[in-house]
GROMACS .gro file of C-alpha atoms in nm:
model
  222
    1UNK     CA    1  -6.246   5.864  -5.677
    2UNK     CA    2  -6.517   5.702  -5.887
    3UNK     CA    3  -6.269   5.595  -6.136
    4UNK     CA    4  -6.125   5.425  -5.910
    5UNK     CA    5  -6.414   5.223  -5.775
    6UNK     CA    6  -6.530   5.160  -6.099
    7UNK     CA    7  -6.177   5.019  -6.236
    8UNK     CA    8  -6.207   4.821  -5.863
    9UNK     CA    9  -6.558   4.726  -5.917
   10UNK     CA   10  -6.450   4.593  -6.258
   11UNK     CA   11  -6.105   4.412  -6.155
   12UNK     CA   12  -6.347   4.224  -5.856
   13UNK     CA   13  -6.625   4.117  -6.146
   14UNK     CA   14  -6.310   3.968  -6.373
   15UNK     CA   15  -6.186   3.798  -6.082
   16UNK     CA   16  -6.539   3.605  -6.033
   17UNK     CA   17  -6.598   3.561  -6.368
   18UNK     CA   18  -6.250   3.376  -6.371
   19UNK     CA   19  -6.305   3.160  -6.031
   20UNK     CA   20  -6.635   3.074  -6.185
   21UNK     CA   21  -6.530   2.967  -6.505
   22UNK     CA   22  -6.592   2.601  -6.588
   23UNK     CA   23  -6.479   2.369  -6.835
   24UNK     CA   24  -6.504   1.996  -6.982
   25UNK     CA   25  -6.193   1.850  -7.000
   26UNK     CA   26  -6.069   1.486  -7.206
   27UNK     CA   27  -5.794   1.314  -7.227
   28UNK     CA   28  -5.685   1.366  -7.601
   29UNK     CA   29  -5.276   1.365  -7.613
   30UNK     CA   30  -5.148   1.276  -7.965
   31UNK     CA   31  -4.785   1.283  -8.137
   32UNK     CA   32  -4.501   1.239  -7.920
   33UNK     CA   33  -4.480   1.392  -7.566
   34UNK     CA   34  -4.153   1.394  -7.360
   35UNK     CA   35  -4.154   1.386  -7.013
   36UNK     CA   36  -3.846   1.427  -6.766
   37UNK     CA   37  -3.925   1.273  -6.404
   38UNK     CA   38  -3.710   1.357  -6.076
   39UNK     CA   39  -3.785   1.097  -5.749
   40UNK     CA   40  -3.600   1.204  -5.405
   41UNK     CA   41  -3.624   1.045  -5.091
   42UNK     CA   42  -3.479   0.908  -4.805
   43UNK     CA   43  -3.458   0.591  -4.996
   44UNK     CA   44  -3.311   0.680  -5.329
   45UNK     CA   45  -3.321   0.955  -5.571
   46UNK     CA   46  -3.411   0.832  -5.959
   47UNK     CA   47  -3.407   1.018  -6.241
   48UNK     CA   48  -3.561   0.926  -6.599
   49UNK     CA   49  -3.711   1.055  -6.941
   50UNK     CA   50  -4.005   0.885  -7.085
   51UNK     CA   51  -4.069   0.902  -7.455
   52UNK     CA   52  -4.455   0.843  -7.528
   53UNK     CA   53  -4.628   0.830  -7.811
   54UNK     CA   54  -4.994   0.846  -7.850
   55UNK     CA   55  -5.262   0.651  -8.071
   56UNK     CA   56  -5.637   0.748  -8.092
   57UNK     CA   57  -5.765   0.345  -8.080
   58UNK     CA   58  -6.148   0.463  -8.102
   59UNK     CA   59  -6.313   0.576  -7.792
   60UNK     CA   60  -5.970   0.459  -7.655
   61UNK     CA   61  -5.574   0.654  -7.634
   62UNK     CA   62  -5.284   0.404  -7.672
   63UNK     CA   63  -5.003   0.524  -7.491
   64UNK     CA   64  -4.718   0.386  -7.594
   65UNK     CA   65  -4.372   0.409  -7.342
   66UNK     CA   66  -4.046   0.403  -7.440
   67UNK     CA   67  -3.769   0.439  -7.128
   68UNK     CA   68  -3.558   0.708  -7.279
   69UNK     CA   69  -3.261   0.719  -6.954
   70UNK     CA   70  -3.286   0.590  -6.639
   71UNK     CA   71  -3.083   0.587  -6.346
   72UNK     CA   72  -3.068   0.566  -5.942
   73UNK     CA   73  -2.881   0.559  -5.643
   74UNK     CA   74  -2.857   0.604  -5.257
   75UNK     CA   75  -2.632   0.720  -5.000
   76UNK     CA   76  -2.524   0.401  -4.853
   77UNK     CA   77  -2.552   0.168  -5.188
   78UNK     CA   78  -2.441   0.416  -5.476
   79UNK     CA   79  -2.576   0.346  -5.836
   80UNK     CA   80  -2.826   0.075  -5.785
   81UNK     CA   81  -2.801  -0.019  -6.140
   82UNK     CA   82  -3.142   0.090  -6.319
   83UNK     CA   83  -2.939   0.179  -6.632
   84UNK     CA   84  -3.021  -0.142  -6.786
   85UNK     CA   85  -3.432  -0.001  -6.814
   86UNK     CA   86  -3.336   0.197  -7.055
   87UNK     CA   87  -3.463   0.131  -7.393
   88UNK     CA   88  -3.780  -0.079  -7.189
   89UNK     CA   89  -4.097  -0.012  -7.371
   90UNK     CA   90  -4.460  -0.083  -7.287
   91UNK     CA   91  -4.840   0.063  -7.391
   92UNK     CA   92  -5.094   0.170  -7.147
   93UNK     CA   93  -5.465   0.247  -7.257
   94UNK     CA   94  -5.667   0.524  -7.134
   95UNK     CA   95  -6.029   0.599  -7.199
   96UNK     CA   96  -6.092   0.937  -7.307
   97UNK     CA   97  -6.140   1.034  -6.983
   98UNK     CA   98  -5.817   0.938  -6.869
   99UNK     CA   99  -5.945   0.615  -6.691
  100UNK     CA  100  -5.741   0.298  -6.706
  101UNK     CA  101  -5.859   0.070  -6.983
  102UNK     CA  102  -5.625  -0.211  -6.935
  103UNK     CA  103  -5.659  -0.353  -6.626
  104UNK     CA  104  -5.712  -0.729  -6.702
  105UNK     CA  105  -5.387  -0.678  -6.836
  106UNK     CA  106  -5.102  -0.412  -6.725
  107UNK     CA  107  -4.793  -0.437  -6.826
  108UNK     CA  108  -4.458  -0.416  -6.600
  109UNK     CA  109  -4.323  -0.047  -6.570
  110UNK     CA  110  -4.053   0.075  -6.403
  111UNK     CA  111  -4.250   0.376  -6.357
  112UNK     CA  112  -4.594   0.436  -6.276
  113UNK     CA  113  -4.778   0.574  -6.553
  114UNK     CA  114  -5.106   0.659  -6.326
  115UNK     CA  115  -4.889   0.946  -6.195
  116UNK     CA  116  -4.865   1.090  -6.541
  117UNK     CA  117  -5.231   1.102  -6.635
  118UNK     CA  118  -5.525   1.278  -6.400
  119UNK     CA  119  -5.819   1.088  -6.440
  120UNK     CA  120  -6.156   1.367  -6.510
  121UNK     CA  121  -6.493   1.377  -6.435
  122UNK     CA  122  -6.763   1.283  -6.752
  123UNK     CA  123  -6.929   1.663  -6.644
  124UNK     CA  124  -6.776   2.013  -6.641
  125UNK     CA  125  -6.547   2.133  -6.333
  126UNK     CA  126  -6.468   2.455  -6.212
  127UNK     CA  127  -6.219   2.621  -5.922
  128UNK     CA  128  -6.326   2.407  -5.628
  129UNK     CA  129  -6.460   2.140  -5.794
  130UNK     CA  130  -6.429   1.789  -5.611
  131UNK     CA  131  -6.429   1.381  -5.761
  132UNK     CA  132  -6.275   1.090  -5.719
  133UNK     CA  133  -6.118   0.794  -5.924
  134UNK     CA  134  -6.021   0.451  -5.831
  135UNK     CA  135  -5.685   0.383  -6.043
  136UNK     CA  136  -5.509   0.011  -6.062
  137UNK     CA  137  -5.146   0.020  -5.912
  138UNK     CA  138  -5.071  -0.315  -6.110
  139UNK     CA  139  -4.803  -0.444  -6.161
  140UNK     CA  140  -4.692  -0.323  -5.801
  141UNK     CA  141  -4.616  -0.611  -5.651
  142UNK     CA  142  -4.705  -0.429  -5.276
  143UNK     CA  143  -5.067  -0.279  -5.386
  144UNK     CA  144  -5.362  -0.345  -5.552
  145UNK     CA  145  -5.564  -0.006  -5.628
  146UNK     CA  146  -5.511   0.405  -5.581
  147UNK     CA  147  -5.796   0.599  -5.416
  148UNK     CA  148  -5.788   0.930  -5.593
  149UNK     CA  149  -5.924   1.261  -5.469
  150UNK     CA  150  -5.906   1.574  -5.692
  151UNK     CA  151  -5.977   1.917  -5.619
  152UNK     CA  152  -5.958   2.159  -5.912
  153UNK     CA  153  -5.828   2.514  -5.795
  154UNK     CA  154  -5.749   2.701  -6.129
  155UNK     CA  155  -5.933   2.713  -6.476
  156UNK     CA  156  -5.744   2.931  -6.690
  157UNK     CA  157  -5.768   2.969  -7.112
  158UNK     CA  158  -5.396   2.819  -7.104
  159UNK     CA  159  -5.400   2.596  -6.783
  160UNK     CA  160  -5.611   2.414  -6.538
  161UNK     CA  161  -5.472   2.357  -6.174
  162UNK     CA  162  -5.612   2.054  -6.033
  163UNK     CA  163  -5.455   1.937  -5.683
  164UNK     CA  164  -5.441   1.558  -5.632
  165UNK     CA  165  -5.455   1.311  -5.334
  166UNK     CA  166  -5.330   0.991  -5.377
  167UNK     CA  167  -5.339   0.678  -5.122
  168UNK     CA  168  -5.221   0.357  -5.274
  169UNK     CA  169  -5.472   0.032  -5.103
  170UNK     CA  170  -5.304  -0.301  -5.019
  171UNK     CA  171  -5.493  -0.597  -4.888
  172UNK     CA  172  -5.184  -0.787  -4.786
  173UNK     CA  173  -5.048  -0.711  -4.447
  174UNK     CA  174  -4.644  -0.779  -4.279
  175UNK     CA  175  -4.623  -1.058  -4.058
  176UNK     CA  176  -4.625  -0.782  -3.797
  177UNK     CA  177  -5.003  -0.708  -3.903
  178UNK     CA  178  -4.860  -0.355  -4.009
  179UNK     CA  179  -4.952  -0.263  -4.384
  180UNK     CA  180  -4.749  -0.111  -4.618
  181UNK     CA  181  -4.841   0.277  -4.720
  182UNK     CA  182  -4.797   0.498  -5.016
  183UNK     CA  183  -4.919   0.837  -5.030
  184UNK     CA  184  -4.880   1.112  -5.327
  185UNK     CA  185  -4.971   1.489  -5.247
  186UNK     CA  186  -4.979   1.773  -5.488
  187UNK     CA  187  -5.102   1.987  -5.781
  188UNK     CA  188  -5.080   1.870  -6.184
  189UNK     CA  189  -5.056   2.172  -6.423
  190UNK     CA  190  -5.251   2.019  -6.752
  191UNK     CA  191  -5.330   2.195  -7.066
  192UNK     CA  192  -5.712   2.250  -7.127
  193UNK     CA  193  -5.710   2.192  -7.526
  194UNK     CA  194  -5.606   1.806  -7.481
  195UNK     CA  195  -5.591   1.749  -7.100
  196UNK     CA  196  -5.223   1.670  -7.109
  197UNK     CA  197  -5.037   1.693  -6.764
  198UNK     CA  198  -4.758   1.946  -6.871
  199UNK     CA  199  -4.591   1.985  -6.508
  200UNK     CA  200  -4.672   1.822  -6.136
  201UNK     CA  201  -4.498   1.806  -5.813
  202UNK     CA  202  -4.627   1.542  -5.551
  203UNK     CA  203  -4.517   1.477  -5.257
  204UNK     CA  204  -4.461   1.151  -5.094
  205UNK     CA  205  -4.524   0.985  -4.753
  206UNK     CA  206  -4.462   0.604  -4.720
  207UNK     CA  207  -4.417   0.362  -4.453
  208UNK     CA  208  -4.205   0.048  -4.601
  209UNK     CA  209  -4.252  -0.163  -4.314
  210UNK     CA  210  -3.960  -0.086  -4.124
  211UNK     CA  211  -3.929   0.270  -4.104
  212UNK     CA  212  -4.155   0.582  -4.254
  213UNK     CA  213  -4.044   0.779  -4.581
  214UNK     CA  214  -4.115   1.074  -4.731
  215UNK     CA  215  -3.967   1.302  -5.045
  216UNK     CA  216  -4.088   1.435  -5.369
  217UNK     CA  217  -4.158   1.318  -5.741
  218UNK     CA  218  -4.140   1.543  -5.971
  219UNK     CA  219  -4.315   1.604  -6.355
  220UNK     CA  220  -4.220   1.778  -6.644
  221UNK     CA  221  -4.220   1.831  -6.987
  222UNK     CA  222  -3.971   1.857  -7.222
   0.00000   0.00000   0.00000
């Protein structure tokens, strides 16, 4: 019986030790990074592979995009003809905290590439950790800025958990004084050693002005 209690006693202090565990994370990716993307909704279902490539510019990451395959369609329409993206290439620049460093100057993307990087806090997080981030959603032509809420919920050795809340801001309304909403909900897997997102699954609400949508985009890594 006091075996047992002890091997409980020390399974219990393991399990705090993990929950409490913290960690400072960057945004460091470098090489090439493949990343297969699935988008379902109501709306139309995509489906693409992003080739990027990564250049350490300072302080600064170059990511450079390359549309690998792309392509989409809908019930009532069929393909909708996003084939011809592919081969489309374009850089983004992070800071090394995975803040956008280009936004005097974004570049049209089919896809984007805020959903592929979690911005992080400049001090140490653990499980239940909270921040926020302010990220542009240029060029979309609907909205002007994402408010960002993270909560981290996992710090492993080989993987940190960090659920995300993102509402996309307009300041343009319809003509019916309605505004257009966007709205991804879910959790990013991303590797602690270079705070690469290696697999998400959001969640999307969205009200197009006409009628409400909702379905799911997800993230992962080839």
């Amino acid at each position: 019986m006091k075996i047992i209690y002890l091997i409980l006693s020390f399974s219990f202090f393991l399990s705090c030790a993990q929950t409490e565990k913290e960690i400072s994370l960057e945004y460091r990716p470098s090489g090439t990074i493949t990343y297969q993307y699935d988008m379902n909704s109501k709306l139309m279902n995509m489906k693409g592979i992003l080739k990027t490539d990564y250049t350490k510019n300072g302080d600064l990451v170059d990511m450079n995009v390359e549309v690998v395959s792309l392509s989409a369609d809908s019930d009532d329409q069929g393909d909708l003809g996003y084939g011809e993206f592919a081969g489309q290439s374009y850089t983004r620049i992070y800071s090394k905290y995975g803040a956008s460093a280009d936004l005097d100057n974004v570049p049209t993307q089919i896809v984007n590439m805020e959903l592929f990087v979690v911005e992080f806090p400049k001090t140490a997080i653990k499980a239940g950790s909270k921040w926020k981030s302010k990220k542009t959603a240029k060029p979309d032509m609907f909205f002007d800025y994402i408010d960002t809420e993270y909560t981290c919920t996992l710090v492993k050795d080989d993987v940190v958990i960090v659920k995300a809340v993102m509402n996309f801001v307009s300041s343009d309304k319809l003509s019916s004084g309605m505004k257009l909403t966007r709205k991804y909900d879910g959790e990013y897997l991303i590797n602690p050693k270079n705070g690469v997102v290696t697999n998400a699954k959001l969640y999307m609400d969205m009200f197009s002005g006409f009628t409400k949508l909702d379905g799911s985009f997800e993230i992962r890594m080839l």
